[in-house]
Structure formats: C-alpha cells, structure tokens
C-alpha cells in the first residue's frame, strides 16, 4: 500500500472568511493576483466572466488572470451576428474567441436561440410570417443557423447555451410571446439541440434560464421541460441557471436543492450569468461584507454539488455591467454587482469566492459492503463501510480524525475494519485512498438510508456522506 502524505493545508482562513470574521475592506485582499483562477483550477472548477467584443484591454487582462472561462456576452447572438437573411458577420465573435483561447480560457457559446431583445434578428419574424409553411421555414432556418454557427467553432467552444429563456418571464410555461414557441411549440427545443449536436457532437449543450432561483414555480416548469426533453432522447447535457439576483440575494439552501434536482436528472449545471447588486445590502452595516457573504453562499452551494461545474459572473468588474443601463436597475447605478470594483480591484466577494472554492476538494464517498468476503468480516453479524475522502489536492483519508467518526442516525462509533487504508483505482483512472470501518450494525445493505458517516478532518472540516450507490456526498465546513 502506498501511503501518501500531502502537505497540510489549513481551511481555518477560508472558514473564517466565510463566517465574515476576516472580511477585508474593498481592494485590500490578502490574496495573490490570480488566486481565483488558481483556486478553481486546483479543484477542476470553472469561474467565468461575460466578455463583450469591445471590452478594453485592462479588463481583458483581469479576465485572463482571474477567470478560467469566458462567455460571449453578445457577439454570438443571432441578431448581431446576422444583419440580413443568410448574411453572417463573425468578426466580433472571432475577436473574442481568438483572444480567449490563447488566454487559456474555456469558452462558452451564448446563445443560439433566444427570442428576447436582440437575440433574434428582426427579419426572421417577418420572413416566417410570410412563408407558406411557417413551421417548415423556421425549422430550416434554425438548422442552417446551428450548422453555420456551432459548426464554425466546432471543437473550440466547449459549452453552448443552445436555447436561452424558453419559459415565460415569470412563469413555468413556455413563453407565449416567443416566435419559436408560437411557430413550432415545444418541438423547437428538440430541433435546436439536435441541430447543435449534429454540428458539434463534442460540445456540451445547455438550456439556459433566468429568474428560476427566485421563482419556485418557474423552476418546476424548467425541470418538467427538461424531463420531457430527456424522455424524447434530446441531446441536452446541462442546465444553466443565470443567477441574476436582482430582487434578493441567493438563498443557499434553496439554491443547492435546485442544483441537486438538476444533478439528479444526470445533467451538469452551471450558474451562468451571476450578478448580486450592492443595493440589496443597502441597510447592512457593511454592504461589501454582506455582498461577500452572498457570493460565498452562492459559491458554496455550487461547489458542494459535484454536477455543478462552474460559475460565471455577468461581466468582469463593477465599471462595466448591464445592470447600470437596464431599465429596472439603472436607477440604482452604480449597481456594483461583481467580484471586482470599477478600478479592477478585487472586492471582499472575491475573497469569499476563493474561500468557498476550497471546500470543493472534499467529497465523501461512503459505500456499504456487508458480508464481502474480501473484507474478512462475518457477513451475518456486522457491516463494513468504506469511507473515501476524494479531492484534487490536500485531503484524504489520513486527514480523518478517527475518534470523530459516527455512523448511522445515532452516530455510533466506528473502528477500522482492517487496513488501515488501501488504494482504489476509480473509473477515471485516478487512485483514491479509502479506509474501511466496521459498524456494530447488522443487516446493512448497499443504499441503506441509514448508512451515513460523519466526522471531522484534522483541519476541522466537518464532513458527512451516505451510501447512495455511486453518488458522492457533500461536505460542510465546520463553524
Ligand atoms: O448583457 C447583455 C447586454 O449587453 C445586452 O444588451 C442584452 C441584450 O442582448 O443582453 C444582455 O445579456 C443577457 C443575456 O444574454 C441573457 N440573459 C439576460 C442577460 C441580461 O439581459
């Protein structure tokens, strides 16, 4: 058995930042430049920013240093891309993508089909209305558009928001004002995703929706829609929750449960357009610290769900945000909703995001293996649980404090079954270290709802995991 002792890494700082006790003042981060991207890279997570074609060099420099992902804010929308039928101008999109790639950024394509604002060219509705068979005409236009745009960048854009905002603004039904819905009904989503998949079979295809974080009924509509698409075999790989928290800061518990609902469908999920305006915290004693808490909550909700693979803020810094010109929010300008202030300095929210990313590295995997003769346990009397703490860096089973381990609803103590540790090569070809513990409980079986383990690491991180087959459980930071 290989015993690897990786360098100890303290989470105390991260935890106290999340608790707000060390929140620095604006622009006074103690973190090194690039800490955000570094923290994300370390745990295989993406932090992104929306980038427009005319974003200035100073902001691009911040983006390249601090983020791992870029979303095209406007340049790939059908309206700006195609001024007349069959005419495409890729110059703005090319400029962003040609900058992002050598900057080492993952690029998200945004967005193929969106019928609000400038998402669809004006000529399309006129053309569809005049067509002898409007449905056939629109379908053909959509397929050509997907082939032209997704095909052009095939292999370069790893994710696409194939369809944006299909639902009514404040409800869970399809948007009755949407040209695609009016002409093709729900089948427009199938056409869109199938055409995008044909144009780039390797791209991860997302359905991106807004305001669902604040509207539970709309979220249910989204889930039902995605379930129907999956039942029809539509190639959808992820759901994007935009995360424009214009009315209230994120509720971390509700958000996490939404992320888990999407994960349970077997899909990825990302927070794709996040902004949390400072006006939400106007009455707080320290609005920047309160905003940092909200960002910390948001990041923690996502990093604690394995299927949640990225968070993108809708802009780089507070000097350049759509909220300052949006009719509902412009009276609050400056809205200051992002991780960097208008002079490009990291805000307390930045530190909170970095701290929360550190929590990603703990995953607890609990497997019940009753009676497996390989474990040399009497199958009729005792259970065995294998506990693995998996992480890209920093923590493993050696970090468990054995005396803190508890099993089942009563938190019964666990002792090493044999071992103390062994290596296991997982499905990704990565070697995990596991530890087996013996319970006094009889009659255990795989997936037993009571087969839960909790404990603490030497760094004071509380963790908990249950046997759910192959699903990896979350961990929580200790208070
Ligand atoms: O931030 C974008 C702004 O510059 C554009 O004028 C606007 C219309 O195209 O779109 C904004 O981004 C939207 C995104 O594409 C979809 N979700 C809502 C975003 C804010 O309106």
Short mmCIF file of C-alpha atoms and ligand atoms in Angstrom, two decimals:
data_model
loop_
_atom_site.label_atom_id
_atom_site.label_comp_id
_atom_site.label_asym_id
_atom_site.label_seq_id
_atom_site.Cartn_x
_atom_site.Cartn_y
_atom_site.Cartn_z
CA UNK A 1 0.00 0.00 0.00
CA UNK A 2 1.21 3.45 -0.90
CA UNK A 3 0.97 5.98 1.83
CA UNK A 4 0.98 9.50 0.52
CA UNK A 5 1.06 12.39 2.88
CA UNK A 6 0.24 15.55 1.07
CA UNK A 7 1.12 18.92 2.52
CA UNK A 8 -1.25 20.09 5.22
CA UNK A 9 -3.43 22.94 4.11
CA UNK A 10 -5.40 24.94 6.56
CA UNK A 11 -9.01 25.73 5.94
CA UNK A 12 -9.20 27.92 9.00
CA UNK A 13 -8.73 31.07 6.97
CA UNK A 14 -11.28 30.01 4.40
CA UNK A 15 -13.79 29.20 7.07
CA UNK A 16 -13.37 32.42 8.96
CA UNK A 17 -13.67 34.41 5.77
CA UNK A 18 -16.93 32.68 5.03
CA UNK A 19 -18.11 33.48 8.51
CA UNK A 20 -17.33 37.10 7.80
CA UNK A 21 -14.81 37.48 10.59
CA UNK A 22 -11.87 38.35 8.37
CA UNK A 23 -13.63 40.13 5.54
CA UNK A 24 -11.13 42.64 4.25
CA UNK A 25 -12.09 46.08 3.05
CA UNK A 26 -12.52 46.73 -0.67
CA UNK A 27 -9.37 46.35 -2.69
CA UNK A 28 -7.46 45.07 0.31
CA UNK A 29 -7.41 41.38 -0.44
CA UNK A 30 -4.53 39.48 1.07
CA UNK A 31 -4.67 37.02 -1.82
CA UNK A 32 -2.14 36.92 -4.62
CA UNK A 33 -3.19 38.09 -8.08
CA UNK A 34 -4.76 35.18 -9.95
CA UNK A 35 -5.92 33.47 -6.74
CA UNK A 36 -9.44 32.97 -8.08
CA UNK A 37 -8.36 31.11 -11.21
CA UNK A 38 -5.78 29.20 -9.20
CA UNK A 39 -8.39 28.07 -6.66
CA UNK A 40 -10.72 27.00 -9.46
CA UNK A 41 -8.02 25.14 -11.40
CA UNK A 42 -6.97 23.26 -8.31
CA UNK A 43 -10.38 21.69 -7.93
CA UNK A 44 -11.34 21.31 -11.58
CA UNK A 45 -13.98 24.03 -11.42
CA UNK A 46 -14.69 26.97 -13.74
CA UNK A 47 -15.08 30.61 -12.79
CA UNK A 48 -16.04 32.71 -15.76
CA UNK A 49 -16.93 36.19 -16.89
CA UNK A 50 -19.05 37.54 -19.72
CA UNK A 51 -16.83 39.21 -22.30
CA UNK A 52 -18.07 41.57 -24.98
CA UNK A 53 -16.17 42.21 -28.19
CA UNK A 54 -15.39 45.82 -27.20
CA UNK A 55 -14.13 45.08 -23.69
CA UNK A 56 -11.00 47.12 -23.07
CA UNK A 57 -7.52 45.69 -22.61
CA UNK A 58 -7.30 46.32 -18.86
CA UNK A 59 -10.49 44.35 -18.21
CA UNK A 60 -9.36 41.56 -20.53
CA UNK A 61 -6.15 41.34 -18.57
CA UNK A 62 -8.09 40.83 -15.36
CA UNK A 63 -10.28 38.24 -17.07
CA UNK A 64 -7.30 36.28 -18.39
CA UNK A 65 -5.60 36.33 -14.99
CA UNK A 66 -8.54 35.70 -12.67
CA UNK A 67 -11.02 33.60 -14.60
CA UNK A 68 -10.88 30.20 -16.27
CA UNK A 69 -13.85 30.64 -18.58
CA UNK A 70 -15.30 33.30 -20.86
CA UNK A 71 -18.85 33.61 -22.15
CA UNK A 72 -19.53 35.76 -25.19
CA UNK A 73 -21.88 38.40 -23.80
CA UNK A 74 -23.42 39.48 -27.11
CA UNK A 75 -21.27 38.60 -30.11
CA UNK A 76 -22.84 35.21 -30.86
CA UNK A 77 -26.47 36.27 -30.60
CA UNK A 78 -28.34 35.74 -33.84
CA UNK A 79 -29.35 39.42 -34.09
CA UNK A 80 -25.87 40.98 -34.04
CA UNK A 81 -24.44 38.02 -35.98
CA UNK A 82 -26.83 38.08 -38.91
CA UNK A 83 -28.00 41.52 -40.12
CA UNK A 84 -29.85 40.07 -43.14
CA UNK A 85 -31.12 36.63 -44.20
CA UNK A 86 -28.20 34.33 -44.89
CA UNK A 87 -25.62 37.04 -44.11
CA UNK A 88 -23.23 36.43 -41.21
CA UNK A 89 -20.63 38.73 -39.69
CA UNK A 90 -18.38 36.71 -37.40
CA UNK A 91 -15.79 39.42 -36.87
CA UNK A 92 -16.84 40.34 -33.30
CA UNK A 93 -17.26 36.73 -32.17
CA UNK A 94 -13.95 35.77 -33.77
CA UNK A 95 -12.21 38.62 -31.96
CA UNK A 96 -13.41 37.41 -28.55
CA UNK A 97 -12.71 33.73 -29.22
CA UNK A 98 -9.31 34.40 -30.79
CA UNK A 99 -8.36 36.31 -27.63
CA UNK A 100 -9.88 33.83 -25.14
CA UNK A 101 -8.26 30.68 -26.49
CA UNK A 102 -4.61 31.71 -26.17
CA UNK A 103 -5.50 33.24 -22.80
CA UNK A 104 -6.23 29.70 -21.64
CA UNK A 105 -9.93 30.30 -21.10
CA UNK A 106 -12.67 27.79 -21.72
CA UNK A 107 -15.21 29.44 -23.99
CA UNK A 108 -19.00 29.19 -23.59
CA UNK A 109 -21.10 29.88 -26.64
CA UNK A 110 -24.02 32.18 -25.85
CA UNK A 111 -26.60 31.87 -27.28
CA UNK A 112 -28.01 30.11 -30.32
CA UNK A 113 -31.77 30.59 -29.97
CA UNK A 114 -33.19 33.40 -27.83
CA UNK A 115 -36.26 35.40 -28.73
CA UNK A 116 -35.91 38.42 -26.48
CA UNK A 117 -34.21 41.76 -27.06
CA UNK A 118 -31.64 41.36 -29.84
CA UNK A 119 -31.45 37.56 -29.51
CA UNK A 120 -33.28 37.07 -32.82
CA UNK A 121 -32.85 39.25 -35.93
CA UNK A 122 -35.82 41.42 -36.87
CA UNK A 123 -36.01 39.94 -40.35
CA UNK A 124 -36.70 36.43 -39.07
CA UNK A 125 -40.23 37.07 -37.76
CA UNK A 126 -41.17 38.87 -41.00
CA UNK A 127 -39.81 36.03 -43.09
CA UNK A 128 -41.58 33.35 -41.04
CA UNK A 129 -44.86 35.26 -41.19
CA UNK A 130 -44.64 35.50 -44.98
CA UNK A 131 -43.68 31.85 -45.54
CA UNK A 132 -46.29 29.47 -46.98
CA UNK A 133 -45.32 26.92 -44.31
CA UNK A 134 -44.01 28.96 -41.36
CA UNK A 135 -43.08 25.93 -39.24
CA UNK A 136 -41.08 24.25 -42.01
CA UNK A 137 -39.41 27.55 -42.86
CA UNK A 138 -38.38 28.32 -39.28
CA UNK A 139 -37.15 24.80 -38.74
CA UNK A 140 -34.97 25.04 -41.82
CA UNK A 141 -33.60 28.44 -40.74
CA UNK A 142 -32.80 27.08 -37.27
CA UNK A 143 -30.98 24.06 -38.64
CA UNK A 144 -28.94 26.17 -41.03
CA UNK A 145 -28.14 28.67 -38.26
CA UNK A 146 -26.96 25.92 -35.89
CA UNK A 147 -24.84 24.34 -38.59
CA UNK A 148 -23.34 27.67 -39.60
CA UNK A 149 -22.51 28.96 -36.13
CA UNK A 150 -21.89 25.87 -33.99
CA UNK A 151 -20.16 24.22 -36.93
CA UNK A 152 -17.84 27.18 -37.44
CA UNK A 153 -16.50 26.89 -33.91
CA UNK A 154 -16.75 23.09 -33.53
CA UNK A 155 -14.09 21.81 -31.15
CA UNK A 156 -13.40 25.32 -29.83
CA UNK A 157 -16.45 26.17 -27.72
CA UNK A 158 -16.84 23.52 -25.07
CA UNK A 159 -20.32 24.59 -23.97
CA UNK A 160 -23.23 26.19 -25.78
CA UNK A 161 -26.33 27.85 -24.36
CA UNK A 162 -28.33 26.31 -27.19
CA UNK A 163 -31.65 27.70 -26.05
CA UNK A 164 -31.97 30.73 -23.81
CA UNK A 165 -35.04 31.61 -21.78
CA UNK A 166 -37.73 29.40 -23.34
CA UNK A 167 -40.12 29.99 -20.43
CA UNK A 168 -42.47 32.90 -19.82
CA UNK A 169 -40.73 35.66 -17.87
CA UNK A 170 -42.36 34.93 -14.51
CA UNK A 171 -43.98 31.54 -15.05
CA UNK A 172 -43.11 27.91 -15.75
CA UNK A 173 -44.89 27.51 -19.10
CA UNK A 174 -43.29 28.13 -22.49
CA UNK A 175 -43.17 31.82 -23.36
CA UNK A 176 -46.27 32.59 -25.44
CA UNK A 177 -44.53 35.68 -26.88
CA UNK A 178 -41.64 33.63 -28.26
CA UNK A 179 -41.55 33.25 -32.07
CA UNK A 180 -40.13 29.73 -31.84
CA UNK A 181 -42.84 28.64 -29.38
CA UNK A 182 -45.58 30.27 -31.46
CA UNK A 183 -44.39 28.60 -34.64
CA UNK A 184 -43.07 25.21 -33.56
CA UNK A 185 -44.27 24.69 -29.98
CA UNK A 186 -42.05 22.70 -27.64
CA UNK A 187 -40.52 20.86 -30.61
CA UNK A 188 -38.33 23.91 -31.21
CA UNK A 189 -36.11 22.82 -28.34
CA UNK A 190 -35.65 19.37 -29.88
CA UNK A 191 -34.83 20.89 -33.25
CA UNK A 192 -32.34 23.28 -31.65
CA UNK A 193 -30.47 20.70 -29.58
CA UNK A 194 -30.41 18.06 -32.30
CA UNK A 195 -29.06 20.53 -34.84
CA UNK A 196 -26.41 21.83 -32.43
CA UNK A 197 -25.38 18.29 -31.57
CA UNK A 198 -25.04 17.40 -35.24
CA UNK A 199 -22.86 20.48 -35.80
CA UNK A 200 -20.51 19.72 -32.87
CA UNK A 201 -21.01 16.33 -31.23
CA UNK A 202 -18.42 17.15 -28.55
CA UNK A 203 -19.95 20.39 -27.30
CA UNK A 204 -21.89 20.30 -24.02
CA UNK A 205 -25.33 21.60 -24.80
CA UNK A 206 -27.13 23.69 -22.19
CA UNK A 207 -30.60 25.04 -21.70
CA UNK A 208 -30.17 28.44 -20.00
CA UNK A 209 -32.98 30.03 -17.99
CA UNK A 210 -33.48 33.15 -15.93
CA UNK A 211 -35.18 34.05 -12.65
CA UNK A 212 -35.81 30.43 -11.62
CA UNK A 213 -33.75 30.90 -8.45
CA UNK A 214 -36.39 33.32 -7.16
CA UNK A 215 -39.50 31.68 -8.63
CA UNK A 216 -40.06 28.08 -7.46
CA UNK A 217 -42.98 27.51 -9.86
CA UNK A 218 -40.83 28.59 -12.80
CA UNK A 219 -38.09 26.22 -11.63
CA UNK A 220 -40.61 23.36 -11.56
CA UNK A 221 -41.62 24.27 -15.12
CA UNK A 222 -37.97 24.13 -16.15
CA UNK A 223 -37.45 20.71 -14.56
CA UNK A 224 -40.59 19.35 -16.18
CA UNK A 225 -39.49 20.70 -19.57
CA UNK A 226 -36.03 19.14 -19.26
CA UNK A 227 -37.53 15.82 -18.15
CA UNK A 228 -39.73 15.76 -21.23
CA UNK A 229 -36.74 16.53 -23.45
CA UNK A 230 -34.74 13.73 -21.85
CA UNK A 231 -37.66 11.34 -22.30
CA UNK A 232 -37.66 12.22 -26.01
CA UNK A 233 -33.94 11.47 -26.23
CA UNK A 234 -32.96 15.08 -26.95
CA UNK A 235 -29.17 15.59 -26.60
CA UNK A 236 -29.13 18.03 -23.68
CA UNK A 237 -26.16 17.88 -21.31
CA UNK A 238 -26.65 20.71 -18.88
CA UNK A 239 -28.85 23.39 -17.43
CA UNK A 240 -27.69 26.93 -16.83
CA UNK A 241 -29.26 28.96 -14.06
CA UNK A 242 -28.47 32.56 -14.92
CA UNK A 243 -28.29 33.86 -11.35
CA UNK A 244 -29.32 37.48 -11.82
CA UNK A 245 -30.13 38.12 -8.17
CA UNK A 246 -31.90 41.42 -8.71
CA UNK A 247 -34.56 41.15 -6.00
CA UNK A 248 -32.91 39.18 -3.22
CA UNK A 249 -29.56 37.56 -2.53
CA UNK A 250 -29.27 33.81 -3.13
CA UNK A 251 -30.86 31.53 -0.57
CA UNK A 252 -28.04 28.97 -0.29
CA UNK A 253 -30.26 26.11 0.81
CA UNK A 254 -32.90 26.63 -1.85
CA UNK A 255 -30.22 27.12 -4.48
CA UNK A 256 -28.37 23.99 -3.51
CA UNK A 257 -31.53 21.98 -3.61
CA UNK A 258 -32.24 23.30 -7.13
CA UNK A 259 -28.74 22.34 -8.23
CA UNK A 260 -29.24 18.86 -6.78
CA UNK A 261 -32.56 18.48 -8.61
CA UNK A 262 -30.79 19.16 -11.90
CA UNK A 263 -27.91 16.87 -10.97
CA UNK A 264 -30.44 14.12 -10.22
CA UNK A 265 -31.52 14.27 -13.87
CA UNK A 266 -27.98 13.21 -14.78
CA UNK A 267 -27.11 16.66 -16.13
CA UNK A 268 -24.46 19.22 -15.44
CA UNK A 269 -25.45 22.54 -14.02
CA UNK A 270 -23.70 25.91 -14.01
CA UNK A 271 -24.55 29.37 -12.71
CA UNK A 272 -24.11 31.20 -15.96
CA UNK A 273 -24.80 34.95 -15.58
CA UNK A 274 -24.37 35.86 -11.94
CA UNK A 275 -24.72 39.34 -10.54
CA UNK A 276 -25.60 40.33 -6.97
CA UNK A 277 -26.11 44.11 -6.81
CA UNK A 278 -24.88 46.01 -3.79
CA UNK A 279 -28.27 47.73 -3.40
CA UNK A 280 -29.61 44.50 -1.88
CA UNK A 281 -27.42 45.21 1.14
CA UNK A 282 -28.01 48.95 1.46
CA UNK A 283 -29.21 48.63 5.05
CA UNK A 284 -26.40 46.30 6.16
CA UNK A 285 -23.70 47.83 8.39
CA UNK A 286 -21.06 46.80 5.85
CA UNK A 287 -22.68 46.28 2.43
CA UNK A 288 -19.49 44.92 0.84
CA UNK A 289 -19.16 42.31 3.58
CA UNK A 290 -22.82 41.37 3.17
CA UNK A 291 -22.32 41.04 -0.59
CA UNK A 292 -19.26 38.87 0.12
CA UNK A 293 -21.39 36.62 2.30
CA UNK A 294 -23.93 36.29 -0.52
CA UNK A 295 -21.20 35.38 -3.03
CA UNK A 296 -19.71 32.93 -0.52
CA UNK A 297 -23.13 31.30 -0.12
CA UNK A 298 -23.56 31.08 -3.87
CA UNK A 299 -20.14 29.55 -4.48
CA UNK A 300 -20.54 27.15 -1.59
CA UNK A 301 -23.90 25.94 -2.89
CA UNK A 302 -22.38 25.17 -6.29
CA UNK A 303 -19.09 23.68 -5.18
CA UNK A 304 -20.89 21.34 -2.81
CA UNK A 305 -22.81 19.71 -5.68
CA UNK A 306 -20.49 17.69 -7.86
CA UNK A 307 -22.55 18.21 -11.03
CA UNK A 308 -22.24 21.98 -10.60
CA UNK A 309 -19.13 22.67 -12.62
CA UNK A 310 -18.89 26.43 -12.98
CA UNK A 311 -19.96 29.92 -12.01
CA UNK A 312 -19.83 32.80 -14.48
CA UNK A 313 -20.32 36.42 -13.44
CA UNK A 314 -22.05 38.64 -16.00
CA UNK A 315 -19.10 40.91 -16.53
CA UNK A 316 -15.60 41.35 -15.14
CA UNK A 317 -15.90 44.37 -12.86
CA UNK A 318 -18.35 46.91 -11.49
CA UNK A 319 -17.37 49.50 -14.08
CA UNK A 320 -18.99 47.51 -16.86
CA UNK A 321 -22.30 45.85 -16.01
CA UNK A 322 -25.55 45.59 -17.96
CA UNK A 323 -27.45 46.47 -14.77
CA UNK A 324 -26.37 50.10 -14.95
CA UNK A 325 -28.32 50.54 -18.20
CA UNK A 326 -31.18 48.04 -17.67
CA UNK A 327 -34.46 49.92 -17.18
CA UNK A 328 -35.36 48.15 -13.92
CA UNK A 329 -31.99 48.65 -12.26
CA UNK A 330 -30.44 51.74 -13.80
CA UNK A 331 -31.85 53.96 -11.03
CA UNK A 332 -29.60 52.03 -8.61
CA UNK A 333 -26.45 52.71 -10.65
CA UNK A 334 -23.74 52.02 -9.79
CA UNK A 335 -25.11 48.54 -9.10
CA UNK A 336 -21.64 47.18 -8.26
CA UNK A 337 -22.73 43.52 -8.64
CA UNK A 338 -19.43 41.76 -9.46
CA UNK A 339 -16.23 40.45 -7.86
CA UNK A 340 -14.00 43.38 -8.91
CA UNK A 341 -14.64 47.05 -8.28
CA UNK A 342 -14.71 49.65 -11.04
CA UNK A 343 -10.97 50.19 -10.75
CA UNK A 344 -10.32 46.48 -11.19
CA UNK A 345 -9.52 45.73 -7.54
CA UNK A 346 -10.83 42.51 -6.01
CA UNK A 347 -13.70 43.05 -3.58
CA UNK A 348 -14.49 41.12 -0.38
CA UNK A 349 -16.78 38.98 -2.55
CA UNK A 350 -13.66 37.82 -4.39
CA UNK A 351 -12.11 36.53 -1.18
CA UNK A 352 -15.34 34.80 -0.26
CA UNK A 353 -15.44 33.08 -3.66
CA UNK A 354 -11.85 31.88 -3.31
CA UNK A 355 -12.55 30.61 0.20
CA UNK A 356 -15.65 28.72 -0.89
CA UNK A 357 -13.79 27.08 -3.78
CA UNK A 358 -11.50 25.42 -1.25
CA UNK A 359 -14.48 23.46 0.03
CA UNK A 360 -14.81 21.71 -3.32
CA UNK A 361 -11.92 19.43 -2.65
CA UNK A 362 -13.70 17.40 -0.04
CA UNK A 363 -16.01 14.73 -1.30
CA UNK A 364 -17.07 11.93 0.93
CA UNK A 365 -17.94 8.64 -0.63
CA UNK A 366 -19.49 6.06 1.61
CA UNK A 367 -20.05 2.53 0.43
CA UNK A 368 -21.66 -0.21 2.41
CA UNK A 369 -20.23 -3.62 1.66
CA UNK A 370 -21.91 -6.06 4.02
CA UNK A 371 -20.51 -9.50 4.02
CA UNK A 372 -18.00 -9.07 1.26
CA UNK A 373 -15.63 -11.94 1.95
CA UNK A 374 -12.76 -9.83 0.73
CA UNK A 375 -13.19 -7.74 3.83
CA UNK A 376 -12.91 -10.76 6.11
CA UNK A 377 -15.98 -9.73 8.05
CA UNK A 378 -18.59 -12.10 9.32
CA UNK A 379 -21.39 -11.43 6.84
CA UNK A 380 -24.17 -12.36 9.18
CA UNK A 381 -23.30 -10.07 12.01
CA UNK A 382 -21.52 -6.88 11.04
CA UNK A 383 -21.41 -4.29 8.34
CA UNK A 384 -18.45 -2.59 6.77
CA UNK A 385 -18.40 0.89 5.36
CA UNK A 386 -15.69 2.19 3.12
CA UNK A 387 -15.12 5.89 3.55
CA UNK A 388 -13.20 7.81 0.94
CA UNK A 389 -12.39 11.48 1.02
CA UNK A 390 -11.63 12.45 -2.51
CA UNK A 391 -10.02 15.61 -3.59
CA UNK A 392 -7.84 17.13 -6.24
CA UNK A 393 -5.47 18.33 -3.61
CA UNK A 394 -4.95 18.38 0.09
CA UNK A 395 -7.26 15.95 1.82
CA UNK A 396 -7.60 12.21 2.01
CA UNK A 397 -8.47 9.55 4.49
CA UNK A 398 -5.36 10.28 6.52
CA UNK A 399 -6.99 13.56 7.41
CA UNK A 400 -9.89 11.86 9.18
CA UNK A 401 -9.77 12.10 12.96
CA UNK A 402 -10.97 8.54 13.79
CA UNK A 403 -12.47 9.47 17.13
CA UNK A 404 -14.83 11.92 15.45
CA UNK A 405 -16.39 9.32 13.18
CA UNK A 406 -20.02 8.50 13.76
CA UNK A 407 -22.26 6.07 11.93
CA UNK A 408 -26.00 6.00 11.38
CA UNK A 409 -28.68 8.17 12.94
CA UNK A 410 -27.26 7.59 16.43
CA UNK A 411 -23.72 8.49 15.43
CA UNK A 412 -22.35 5.15 16.69
CA UNK A 413 -18.56 4.96 16.82
CA UNK A 414 -16.65 3.27 14.02
CA UNK A 415 -13.41 1.34 14.22
CA UNK A 416 -11.08 0.30 11.45
CA UNK A 417 -12.35 -2.94 9.95
CA UNK A 418 -8.98 -3.81 8.60
CA UNK A 419 -6.46 -1.80 6.94
CA UNK A 420 -5.88 0.93 7.94
CA UNK A 421 -6.11 2.22 4.33
CA UNK A 422 -5.98 0.94 0.84
CA UNK A 423 -5.78 2.25 -2.70
CA UNK A 424 -8.54 2.02 -5.21
CA UNK A 425 -8.32 2.96 -8.85
CA UNK A 426 -11.54 4.72 -9.72
CA UNK A 427 -13.36 4.98 -13.04
CA UNK A 428 -11.32 7.99 -14.11
CA UNK A 429 -8.11 6.03 -13.65
CA UNK A 430 -7.27 8.14 -10.60
CA UNK A 431 -6.10 6.44 -7.45
CA UNK A 432 -8.17 7.10 -4.36
CA UNK A 433 -7.27 6.21 -0.84
CA UNK A 434 -10.01 4.52 1.12
CA UNK A 435 -10.44 3.46 4.68
CA UNK A 436 -12.72 0.68 5.86
CA UNK A 437 -14.57 0.95 9.11
CA UNK A 438 -16.57 -1.69 10.87
CA UNK A 439 -20.00 -1.00 12.29
CA UNK A 440 -21.80 -2.91 15.00
CA UNK A 441 -24.98 -2.63 12.98
CA UNK A 442 -26.42 -5.78 11.47
CA UNK A 443 -28.44 -6.20 8.33
CA UNK A 444 -26.82 -3.43 6.35
CA UNK A 445 -27.23 -3.38 2.63
CA UNK A 446 -25.98 -1.16 -0.14
CA UNK A 447 -28.03 2.02 -0.36
CA UNK A 448 -29.31 1.65 3.21
CA UNK A 449 -30.73 5.09 4.02
CA UNK A 450 -29.23 4.97 7.49
CA UNK A 451 -25.74 4.17 6.23
CA UNK A 452 -24.33 7.61 6.82
CA UNK A 453 -20.96 8.58 8.18
CA UNK A 454 -19.95 11.91 9.63
CA UNK A 455 -16.74 13.14 11.11
CA UNK A 456 -14.05 15.78 11.05
CA UNK A 457 -10.70 16.19 9.45
CA UNK A 458 -7.57 17.32 11.22
CA UNK A 459 -8.23 20.76 9.75
CA UNK A 460 -11.59 20.94 11.44
CA UNK A 461 -13.70 20.41 8.37
CA UNK A 462 -16.92 18.59 9.11
CA UNK A 463 -17.90 16.03 6.52
CA UNK A 464 -20.83 13.75 6.01
CA UNK A 465 -21.70 11.15 3.43
CA UNK A 466 -24.24 8.40 2.93
CA UNK A 467 -24.30 5.30 0.82
CA UNK A 468 -26.21 6.30 -2.27
CA UNK A 469 -24.71 3.84 -4.68
CA UNK A 470 -22.11 5.78 -6.60
CA UNK A 471 -23.27 9.29 -5.71
CA UNK A 472 -20.76 11.41 -3.91
CA UNK A 473 -21.97 13.40 -0.98
CA UNK A 474 -21.15 16.90 0.06
CA UNK A 475 -19.14 18.12 2.94
CA UNK A 476 -19.63 21.14 5.08
CA UNK A 477 -17.19 23.49 6.71
CA UNK A 478 -17.23 23.46 10.45
CA UNK A 479 -18.44 26.65 12.11
O1 LIG B 1 -25.53 41.82 -21.00
C1 LIG B 1 -26.21 41.76 -22.24
C2 LIG B 1 -26.46 43.15 -22.76
O2 LIG B 1 -25.24 43.76 -23.08
C3 LIG B 1 -27.35 43.10 -23.99
O3 LIG B 1 -27.70 44.40 -24.38
C4 LIG B 1 -28.60 42.29 -23.71
C5 LIG B 1 -29.41 42.10 -24.95
O4 LIG B 1 -28.77 41.29 -25.86
O5 LIG B 1 -28.27 41.00 -23.21
C6 LIG B 1 -27.53 41.05 -22.02
O6 LIG B 1 -27.30 39.73 -21.57
C7 LIG B 1 -28.47 38.94 -21.32
C8 LIG B 1 -28.12 37.51 -21.66
O7 LIG B 1 -27.67 37.43 -22.98
C9 LIG B 1 -29.30 36.59 -21.42
N1 LIG B 1 -29.80 36.70 -20.08
C10 LIG B 1 -30.12 38.06 -19.67
C11 LIG B 1 -28.89 38.97 -19.85
C12 LIG B 1 -29.22 40.35 -19.36
O8 LIG B 1 -30.22 40.93 -20.15
#
